[in-house]
């Protein structure tokens, strides 16, 4: 898979708001896109979206310092995504849906 070079400036554009209980984030760390979700009491969390064919079992987040997290290499573009928390689909609580289908959206710009 192609990787984004760290020497290239990268910007991640998000609209965010706070929601009770869970909190999420999507950000760039070096060459990786980091999806993070704090979901108290959750056992399994996955991320689904345009980047993985909406497969609900392929990209499982792991516990990192009390929150669920996964790091992915993605090419620049516009991506729709959702979290699957213990089998229940939810939008990112800190990135309101921008797509007409109710999914959260982020733009990765090179």
mmCIF file of N, CA and C in Angstrom:
data_model
loop_
_atom_site.group_PDB
_atom_site.id
_atom_site.type_symbol
_atom_site.label_atom_id
_atom_site.label_comp_id
_atom_site.label_asym_id
_atom_site.label_seq_id
_atom_site.Cartn_x
_atom_site.Cartn_y
_atom_site.Cartn_z
ATOM 1 N N UNK A 1 0.843 -1.181 0.000
ATOM 2 C CA UNK A 1 0.000 0.000 0.000
ATOM 3 C C UNK A 1 0.881 1.235 0.000
ATOM 4 N N UNK A 2 0.511 2.241 -0.725
ATOM 5 C CA UNK A 2 1.276 3.482 -0.766
ATOM 6 C C UNK A 2 1.193 4.192 0.570
ATOM 7 N N UNK A 3 2.300 4.790 0.947
ATOM 8 C CA UNK A 3 2.346 5.519 2.207
ATOM 9 C C UNK A 3 2.521 7.004 1.931
ATOM 10 N N UNK A 4 1.960 7.826 2.780
ATOM 11 C CA UNK A 4 2.125 9.266 2.660
ATOM 12 C C UNK A 4 3.478 9.613 3.262
ATOM 13 N N UNK A 5 4.292 10.377 2.573
ATOM 14 C CA UNK A 5 5.616 10.742 3.073
ATOM 15 C C UNK A 5 5.498 11.762 4.187
ATOM 16 N N UNK A 6 6.298 11.566 5.234
ATOM 17 C CA UNK A 6 6.238 12.469 6.379
ATOM 18 C C UNK A 6 6.735 13.872 6.039
ATOM 19 N N UNK A 7 7.524 14.020 4.982
ATOM 20 C CA UNK A 7 8.030 15.331 4.607
ATOM 21 C C UNK A 7 6.946 16.202 3.969
ATOM 22 N N UNK A 8 5.881 15.590 3.516
ATOM 23 C CA UNK A 8 4.801 16.350 2.890
ATOM 24 C C UNK A 8 3.858 16.886 3.959
ATOM 25 N N UNK A 9 3.450 18.147 3.846
ATOM 26 C CA UNK A 9 2.509 18.667 4.833
ATOM 27 C C UNK A 9 1.163 17.975 4.698
ATOM 28 N N UNK A 10 0.615 17.605 5.817
ATOM 29 C CA UNK A 10 -0.674 16.919 5.840
ATOM 30 C C UNK A 10 -1.606 17.687 6.764
ATOM 31 N N UNK A 11 -2.825 17.871 6.333
ATOM 32 C CA UNK A 11 -3.822 18.529 7.172
ATOM 33 C C UNK A 11 -5.045 17.649 7.231
ATOM 34 N N UNK A 12 -5.615 17.532 8.387
ATOM 35 C CA UNK A 12 -6.844 16.783 8.575
ATOM 36 C C UNK A 12 -7.899 17.782 9.003
ATOM 37 N N UNK A 13 -8.938 17.927 8.186
ATOM 38 C CA UNK A 13 -9.972 18.911 8.456
ATOM 39 C C UNK A 13 -11.169 18.235 9.092
ATOM 40 N N UNK A 14 -11.519 18.646 10.277
ATOM 41 C CA UNK A 14 -12.644 18.052 10.990
ATOM 42 C C UNK A 14 -13.516 19.135 11.601
ATOM 43 N N UNK A 15 -14.783 18.879 11.642
ATOM 44 C CA UNK A 15 -15.688 19.671 12.460
ATOM 45 C C UNK A 15 -15.935 18.832 13.698
ATOM 46 N N UNK A 16 -15.892 19.420 14.861
ATOM 47 C CA UNK A 16 -16.012 18.623 16.082
ATOM 48 C C UNK A 16 -16.992 19.260 17.053
ATOM 49 N N UNK A 17 -17.603 18.411 17.855
ATOM 50 C CA UNK A 17 -18.434 18.863 18.960
ATOM 51 C C UNK A 17 -18.370 17.802 20.038
ATOM 52 N N UNK A 18 -18.722 18.139 21.240
ATOM 53 C CA UNK A 18 -18.653 17.184 22.343
ATOM 54 C C UNK A 18 -19.971 16.461 22.497
ATOM 55 N N UNK A 19 -19.886 15.186 22.844
ATOM 56 C CA UNK A 19 -21.064 14.373 23.120
ATOM 57 C C UNK A 19 -20.829 13.670 24.444
ATOM 58 N N UNK A 20 -21.875 13.389 25.173
ATOM 59 C CA UNK A 20 -21.752 12.737 26.460
ATOM 60 C C UNK A 20 -21.357 11.281 26.328
ATOM 61 N N UNK A 21 -20.613 10.764 27.322
ATOM 62 C CA UNK A 21 -20.247 9.354 27.358
ATOM 63 C C UNK A 21 -19.019 9.027 26.530
ATOM 64 N N UNK A 22 -19.181 8.879 25.249
ATOM 65 C CA UNK A 22 -18.070 8.517 24.367
ATOM 66 C C UNK A 22 -17.459 9.777 23.778
ATOM 67 N N UNK A 23 -16.177 9.692 23.471
ATOM 68 C CA UNK A 23 -15.558 10.769 22.720
ATOM 69 C C UNK A 23 -14.595 10.151 21.730
ATOM 70 N N UNK A 24 -14.544 10.741 20.540
ATOM 71 C CA UNK A 24 -13.740 10.188 19.473
ATOM 72 C C UNK A 24 -12.827 11.221 18.859
ATOM 73 N N UNK A 25 -11.871 10.714 18.090
ATOM 74 C CA UNK A 25 -11.004 11.621 17.351
ATOM 75 C C UNK A 25 -10.411 10.901 16.154
ATOM 76 N N UNK A 26 -10.061 11.690 15.168
ATOM 77 C CA UNK A 26 -9.323 11.223 14.001
ATOM 78 C C UNK A 26 -8.232 12.260 13.800
ATOM 79 N N UNK A 27 -6.984 11.807 13.781
ATOM 80 C CA UNK A 27 -5.893 12.752 13.582
ATOM 81 C C UNK A 27 -4.729 12.078 12.863
ATOM 82 N N UNK A 28 -3.806 12.901 12.394
ATOM 83 C CA UNK A 28 -2.623 12.415 11.696
ATOM 84 C C UNK A 28 -1.470 12.368 12.690
ATOM 85 N N UNK A 29 -0.765 11.235 12.722
ATOM 86 C CA UNK A 29 0.430 11.079 13.537
ATOM 87 C C UNK A 29 1.513 10.522 12.621
ATOM 88 N N UNK A 30 2.454 11.373 12.242
ATOM 89 C CA UNK A 30 3.500 11.025 11.292
ATOM 90 C C UNK A 30 2.834 10.633 9.974
ATOM 91 N N UNK A 31 2.878 9.383 9.584
ATOM 92 C CA UNK A 31 2.288 8.952 8.315
ATOM 93 C C UNK A 31 0.994 8.185 8.508
ATOM 94 N N UNK A 32 0.518 8.088 9.720
ATOM 95 C CA UNK A 32 -0.658 7.259 10.016
ATOM 96 C C UNK A 32 -1.866 8.117 10.366
ATOM 97 N N UNK A 33 -3.039 7.593 10.018
ATOM 98 C CA UNK A 33 -4.293 8.187 10.454
ATOM 99 C C UNK A 33 -4.707 7.415 11.701
ATOM 100 N N UNK A 34 -4.960 8.124 12.782
ATOM 101 C CA UNK A 34 -5.289 7.494 14.053
ATOM 102 C C UNK A 34 -6.767 7.723 14.353
ATOM 103 N N UNK A 35 -7.516 6.627 14.432
ATOM 104 C CA UNK A 35 -8.903 6.670 14.878
ATOM 105 C C UNK A 35 -8.882 6.302 16.353
ATOM 106 N N UNK A 36 -9.529 7.109 17.181
ATOM 107 C CA UNK A 36 -9.514 6.876 18.623
ATOM 108 C C UNK A 36 -10.922 7.094 19.164
ATOM 109 N N UNK A 37 -11.333 6.203 20.056
ATOM 110 C CA UNK A 37 -12.658 6.318 20.659
ATOM 111 C C UNK A 37 -12.586 5.919 22.120
ATOM 112 N N UNK A 38 -13.050 6.803 22.987
ATOM 113 C CA UNK A 38 -13.222 6.474 24.394
ATOM 114 C C UNK A 38 -14.661 6.021 24.541
ATOM 115 N N UNK A 39 -14.837 4.768 24.940
ATOM 116 C CA UNK A 39 -16.184 4.195 25.064
ATOM 117 C C UNK A 39 -16.224 3.372 26.353
ATOM 118 N N UNK A 40 -16.523 4.026 27.478
ATOM 119 C CA UNK A 40 -16.531 3.323 28.762
ATOM 120 C C UNK A 40 -17.436 2.091 28.736
ATOM 121 N N UNK A 41 -16.905 0.969 29.184
ATOM 122 C CA UNK A 41 -17.676 -0.269 29.253
ATOM 123 C C UNK A 41 -17.693 -1.091 27.980
ATOM 124 N N UNK A 42 -17.187 -0.568 26.887
ATOM 125 C CA UNK A 42 -17.187 -1.307 25.626
ATOM 126 C C UNK A 42 -16.142 -2.415 25.660
ATOM 127 N N UNK A 43 -16.448 -3.497 24.954
ATOM 128 C CA UNK A 43 -15.509 -4.611 24.871
ATOM 129 C C UNK A 43 -14.803 -4.673 23.523
ATOM 130 N N UNK A 44 -15.538 -4.419 22.436
ATOM 131 C CA UNK A 44 -14.953 -4.477 21.093
ATOM 132 C C UNK A 44 -15.383 -3.261 20.286
ATOM 133 N N UNK A 45 -14.407 -2.651 19.653
ATOM 134 C CA UNK A 45 -14.677 -1.474 18.823
ATOM 135 C C UNK A 45 -13.959 -1.669 17.492
ATOM 136 N N UNK A 46 -14.682 -1.408 16.406
ATOM 137 C CA UNK A 46 -14.133 -1.464 15.052
ATOM 138 C C UNK A 46 -14.423 -0.132 14.383
ATOM 139 N N UNK A 47 -13.664 0.175 13.338
ATOM 140 C CA UNK A 47 -13.979 1.318 12.497
ATOM 141 C C UNK A 47 -14.287 0.764 11.109
ATOM 142 N N UNK A 48 -15.324 1.317 10.503
ATOM 143 C CA UNK A 48 -15.716 0.934 9.148
ATOM 144 C C UNK A 48 -15.809 2.203 8.313
ATOM 145 N N UNK A 49 -15.577 2.061 7.008
ATOM 146 C CA UNK A 49 -15.674 3.236 6.154
ATOM 147 C C UNK A 49 -15.313 2.932 4.719
ATOM 148 N N UNK A 50 -15.222 4.009 3.948
ATOM 149 C CA UNK A 50 -14.861 3.894 2.535
ATOM 150 C C UNK A 50 -13.522 3.190 2.354
ATOM 151 N N UNK A 51 -12.628 3.354 3.303
ATOM 152 C CA UNK A 51 -11.262 2.845 3.203
ATOM 153 C C UNK A 51 -11.141 1.338 3.409
ATOM 154 N N UNK A 52 -12.173 0.682 3.957
ATOM 155 C CA UNK A 52 -12.104 -0.778 4.158
ATOM 156 C C UNK A 52 -13.349 -1.511 3.656
ATOM 157 N N UNK A 53 -14.063 -0.891 2.734
ATOM 158 C CA UNK A 53 -15.250 -1.530 2.163
ATOM 159 C C UNK A 53 -16.375 -1.719 3.162
ATOM 160 N N UNK A 54 -16.384 -0.928 4.235
ATOM 161 C CA UNK A 54 -17.414 -0.986 5.273
ATOM 162 C C UNK A 54 -17.457 -2.366 5.938
ATOM 163 N N UNK A 55 -16.321 -3.043 6.000
ATOM 164 C CA UNK A 55 -16.229 -4.365 6.617
ATOM 165 C C UNK A 55 -16.207 -4.207 8.140
ATOM 166 N N UNK A 56 -17.216 -4.748 8.849
ATOM 167 C CA UNK A 56 -17.329 -4.533 10.296
ATOM 168 C C UNK A 56 -16.420 -5.414 11.156
ATOM 169 N N UNK A 57 -15.536 -6.192 10.548
ATOM 170 C CA UNK A 57 -14.671 -7.057 11.355
ATOM 171 C C UNK A 57 -13.196 -6.953 10.987
ATOM 172 N N UNK A 58 -12.832 -6.030 10.110
ATOM 173 C CA UNK A 58 -11.446 -6.003 9.640
ATOM 174 C C UNK A 58 -10.539 -5.068 10.439
ATOM 175 N N UNK A 59 -11.006 -3.919 10.849
ATOM 176 C CA UNK A 59 -10.172 -2.926 11.526
ATOM 177 C C UNK A 59 -10.610 -2.736 12.972
ATOM 178 N N UNK A 60 -10.102 -3.622 13.821
ATOM 179 C CA UNK A 60 -10.453 -3.585 15.243
ATOM 180 C C UNK A 60 -9.511 -2.651 15.992
ATOM 181 N N UNK A 61 -10.089 -1.791 16.816
ATOM 182 C CA UNK A 61 -9.317 -0.881 17.635
ATOM 183 C C UNK A 61 -8.835 -1.624 18.871
ATOM 184 N N UNK A 62 -7.653 -1.271 19.369
ATOM 185 C CA UNK A 62 -7.085 -1.897 20.556
ATOM 186 C C UNK A 62 -7.019 -0.877 21.686
ATOM 187 N N UNK A 63 -6.979 -1.370 22.911
ATOM 188 C CA UNK A 63 -6.914 -0.504 24.084
ATOM 189 C C UNK A 63 -5.521 0.122 24.182
ATOM 190 N N UNK A 64 -5.483 1.455 24.165
ATOM 191 C CA UNK A 64 -4.254 2.214 24.340
ATOM 192 C C UNK A 64 -4.533 3.297 25.370
ATOM 193 N N UNK A 65 -3.974 3.148 26.536
ATOM 194 C CA UNK A 65 -4.147 4.144 27.600
ATOM 195 C C UNK A 65 -5.614 4.430 27.914
ATOM 196 N N UNK A 66 -6.449 3.388 27.965
ATOM 197 C CA UNK A 66 -7.842 3.547 28.362
ATOM 198 C C UNK A 66 -8.808 3.937 27.267
ATOM 199 N N UNK A 67 -8.325 4.040 26.030
ATOM 200 C CA UNK A 67 -9.207 4.343 24.902
ATOM 201 C C UNK A 67 -8.907 3.336 23.796
ATOM 202 N N UNK A 68 -9.847 3.166 22.899
ATOM 203 C CA UNK A 68 -9.666 2.270 21.759
ATOM 204 C C UNK A 68 -9.014 3.052 20.623
ATOM 205 N N UNK A 69 -8.042 2.412 19.941
ATOM 206 C CA UNK A 69 -7.294 3.125 18.912
ATOM 207 C C UNK A 69 -6.841 2.175 17.812
ATOM 208 N N UNK A 70 -6.784 2.699 16.593
ATOM 209 C CA UNK A 70 -6.191 1.984 15.461
ATOM 210 C C UNK A 70 -5.469 3.005 14.602
ATOM 211 N N UNK A 71 -4.359 2.557 14.002
ATOM 212 C CA UNK A 71 -3.563 3.401 13.114
ATOM 213 C C UNK A 71 -3.584 2.787 11.728
ATOM 214 N N UNK A 72 -3.959 3.599 10.729
ATOM 215 C CA UNK A 72 -4.059 3.124 9.351
ATOM 216 C C UNK A 72 -3.284 4.048 8.425
ATOM 217 N N UNK A 73 -2.792 3.480 7.331
ATOM 218 C CA UNK A 73 -2.191 4.273 6.266
ATOM 219 C C UNK A 73 -3.259 4.496 5.206
ATOM 220 N N UNK A 74 -3.583 5.759 4.947
ATOM 221 C CA UNK A 74 -4.588 6.101 3.948
ATOM 222 C C UNK A 74 -4.015 7.127 2.981
ATOM 223 N N UNK A 75 -4.475 7.060 1.768
ATOM 224 C CA UNK A 75 -4.093 8.048 0.762
ATOM 225 C C UNK A 75 -4.933 9.302 0.937
ATOM 226 N N UNK A 76 -4.450 10.449 0.482
ATOM 227 C CA UNK A 76 -5.260 11.667 0.575
ATOM 228 C C UNK A 76 -6.619 11.477 -0.092
ATOM 229 N N UNK A 77 -7.643 12.066 0.505
ATOM 230 C CA UNK A 77 -8.984 11.983 -0.050
ATOM 231 C C UNK A 77 -10.037 12.278 0.999
ATOM 232 N N UNK A 78 -11.278 12.096 0.614
ATOM 233 C CA UNK A 78 -12.441 12.290 1.491
ATOM 234 C C UNK A 78 -12.925 10.914 1.902
ATOM 235 N N UNK A 79 -13.114 10.717 3.199
ATOM 236 C CA UNK A 79 -13.522 9.414 3.715
ATOM 237 C C UNK A 79 -14.738 9.543 4.628
ATOM 238 N N UNK A 80 -15.684 8.632 4.445
ATOM 239 C CA UNK A 80 -16.827 8.488 5.353
ATOM 240 C C UNK A 80 -16.519 7.304 6.262
ATOM 241 N N UNK A 81 -16.952 7.388 7.515
ATOM 242 C CA UNK A 81 -16.672 6.302 8.458
ATOM 243 C C UNK A 81 -17.675 6.288 9.611
ATOM 244 N N UNK A 82 -17.670 5.175 10.336
ATOM 245 C CA UNK A 82 -18.468 4.981 11.550
ATOM 246 C C UNK A 82 -17.689 4.060 12.474
ATOM 247 N N UNK A 83 -18.065 4.053 13.745
ATOM 248 C CA UNK A 83 -17.529 3.087 14.699
ATOM 249 C C UNK A 83 -18.575 1.999 14.924
ATOM 250 N N UNK A 84 -18.125 0.779 15.169
ATOM 251 C CA UNK A 84 -18.994 -0.321 15.576
ATOM 252 C C UNK A 84 -18.578 -0.668 16.996
ATOM 253 N N UNK A 85 -19.446 -0.389 17.955
ATOM 254 C CA UNK A 85 -19.150 -0.602 19.370
ATOM 255 C C UNK A 85 -20.011 -1.738 19.876
ATOM 256 N N UNK A 86 -19.373 -2.853 20.207
ATOM 257 C CA UNK A 86 -20.085 -4.055 20.665
ATOM 258 C C UNK A 86 -21.263 -4.384 19.758
ATOM 259 N N UNK A 87 -21.028 -4.298 18.465
ATOM 260 C CA UNK A 87 -22.035 -4.659 17.464
ATOM 261 C C UNK A 87 -23.007 -3.558 17.088
ATOM 262 N N UNK A 88 -22.905 -2.402 17.715
ATOM 263 C CA UNK A 88 -23.821 -1.289 17.445
ATOM 264 C C UNK A 88 -23.083 -0.206 16.656
ATOM 265 N N UNK A 89 -23.633 0.165 15.511
ATOM 266 C CA UNK A 89 -23.041 1.183 14.667
ATOM 267 C C UNK A 89 -23.325 2.570 15.230
ATOM 268 N N UNK A 90 -22.283 3.423 15.262
ATOM 269 C CA UNK A 90 -22.470 4.795 15.746
ATOM 270 C C UNK A 90 -21.546 5.736 14.981
ATOM 271 N N UNK A 91 -21.995 6.966 14.815
ATOM 272 C CA UNK A 91 -21.136 7.978 14.214
ATOM 273 C C UNK A 91 -20.102 8.399 15.249
ATOM 274 N N UNK A 92 -19.064 9.064 14.799
ATOM 275 C CA UNK A 92 -18.056 9.612 15.694
ATOM 276 C C UNK A 92 -18.736 10.691 16.541
ATOM 277 N N UNK A 93 -18.740 10.549 17.867
ATOM 278 C CA UNK A 93 -19.453 11.529 18.704
ATOM 279 C C UNK A 93 -18.844 12.923 18.659
ATOM 280 N N UNK A 94 -17.605 13.057 18.209
ATOM 281 C CA UNK A 94 -16.961 14.361 18.151
ATOM 282 C C UNK A 94 -16.740 14.865 16.727
ATOM 283 N N UNK A 95 -17.380 14.202 15.767
ATOM 284 C CA UNK A 95 -17.319 14.645 14.376
ATOM 285 C C UNK A 95 -18.704 14.423 13.780
ATOM 286 N N UNK A 96 -19.557 15.442 13.815
ATOM 287 C CA UNK A 96 -20.934 15.283 13.363
ATOM 288 C C UNK A 96 -21.006 14.819 11.911
ATOM 289 N N UNK A 97 -22.059 14.086 11.570
ATOM 290 C CA UNK A 97 -22.172 13.580 10.207
ATOM 291 C C UNK A 97 -22.247 14.722 9.196
ATOM 292 N N UNK A 98 -21.416 14.627 8.186
ATOM 293 C CA UNK A 98 -21.439 15.610 7.114
ATOM 294 C C UNK A 98 -21.993 15.009 5.839
ATOM 295 N N UNK A 99 -21.982 13.686 5.767
ATOM 296 C CA UNK A 99 -22.506 12.997 4.587
ATOM 297 C C UNK A 99 -24.019 12.900 4.731
ATOM 298 N N UNK A 100 -24.717 12.912 3.626
ATOM 299 C CA UNK A 100 -26.171 12.813 3.643
ATOM 300 C C UNK A 100 -26.667 11.493 4.199
ATOM 301 N N UNK A 101 -25.788 10.501 4.291
ATOM 302 C CA UNK A 101 -26.175 9.184 4.793
ATOM 303 C C UNK A 101 -25.977 9.037 6.306
ATOM 304 N N UNK A 102 -25.584 10.116 7.000
ATOM 305 C CA UNK A 102 -25.429 10.068 8.452
ATOM 306 C C UNK A 102 -24.065 9.612 8.932
ATOM 307 N N UNK A 103 -23.111 9.422 8.030
ATOM 308 C CA UNK A 103 -21.771 9.002 8.424
ATOM 309 C C UNK A 103 -20.889 10.206 8.721
ATOM 310 N N UNK A 104 -19.922 10.005 9.605
ATOM 311 C CA UNK A 104 -18.923 11.036 9.852
ATOM 312 C C UNK A 104 -17.986 11.094 8.656
ATOM 313 N N UNK A 105 -17.361 12.248 8.457
ATOM 314 C CA UNK A 105 -16.516 12.474 7.285
ATOM 315 C C UNK A 105 -15.242 13.165 7.716
ATOM 316 N N UNK A 106 -14.125 12.803 7.084
ATOM 317 C CA UNK A 106 -12.910 13.596 7.227
ATOM 318 C C UNK A 106 -12.221 13.686 5.880
ATOM 319 N N UNK A 107 -11.433 14.739 5.729
ATOM 320 C CA UNK A 107 -10.682 14.975 4.499
ATOM 321 C C UNK A 107 -9.203 14.919 4.840
ATOM 322 N N UNK A 108 -8.485 14.076 4.158
ATOM 323 C CA UNK A 108 -7.038 13.998 4.315
ATOM 324 C C UNK A 108 -6.425 14.706 3.120
ATOM 325 N N UNK A 109 -5.710 15.795 3.399
ATOM 326 C CA UNK A 109 -5.156 16.635 2.341
ATOM 327 C C UNK A 109 -3.642 16.543 2.392
ATOM 328 N N UNK A 110 -3.061 16.337 1.240
ATOM 329 C CA UNK A 110 -1.595 16.225 1.142
ATOM 330 C C UNK A 110 -0.984 17.561 0.866
#
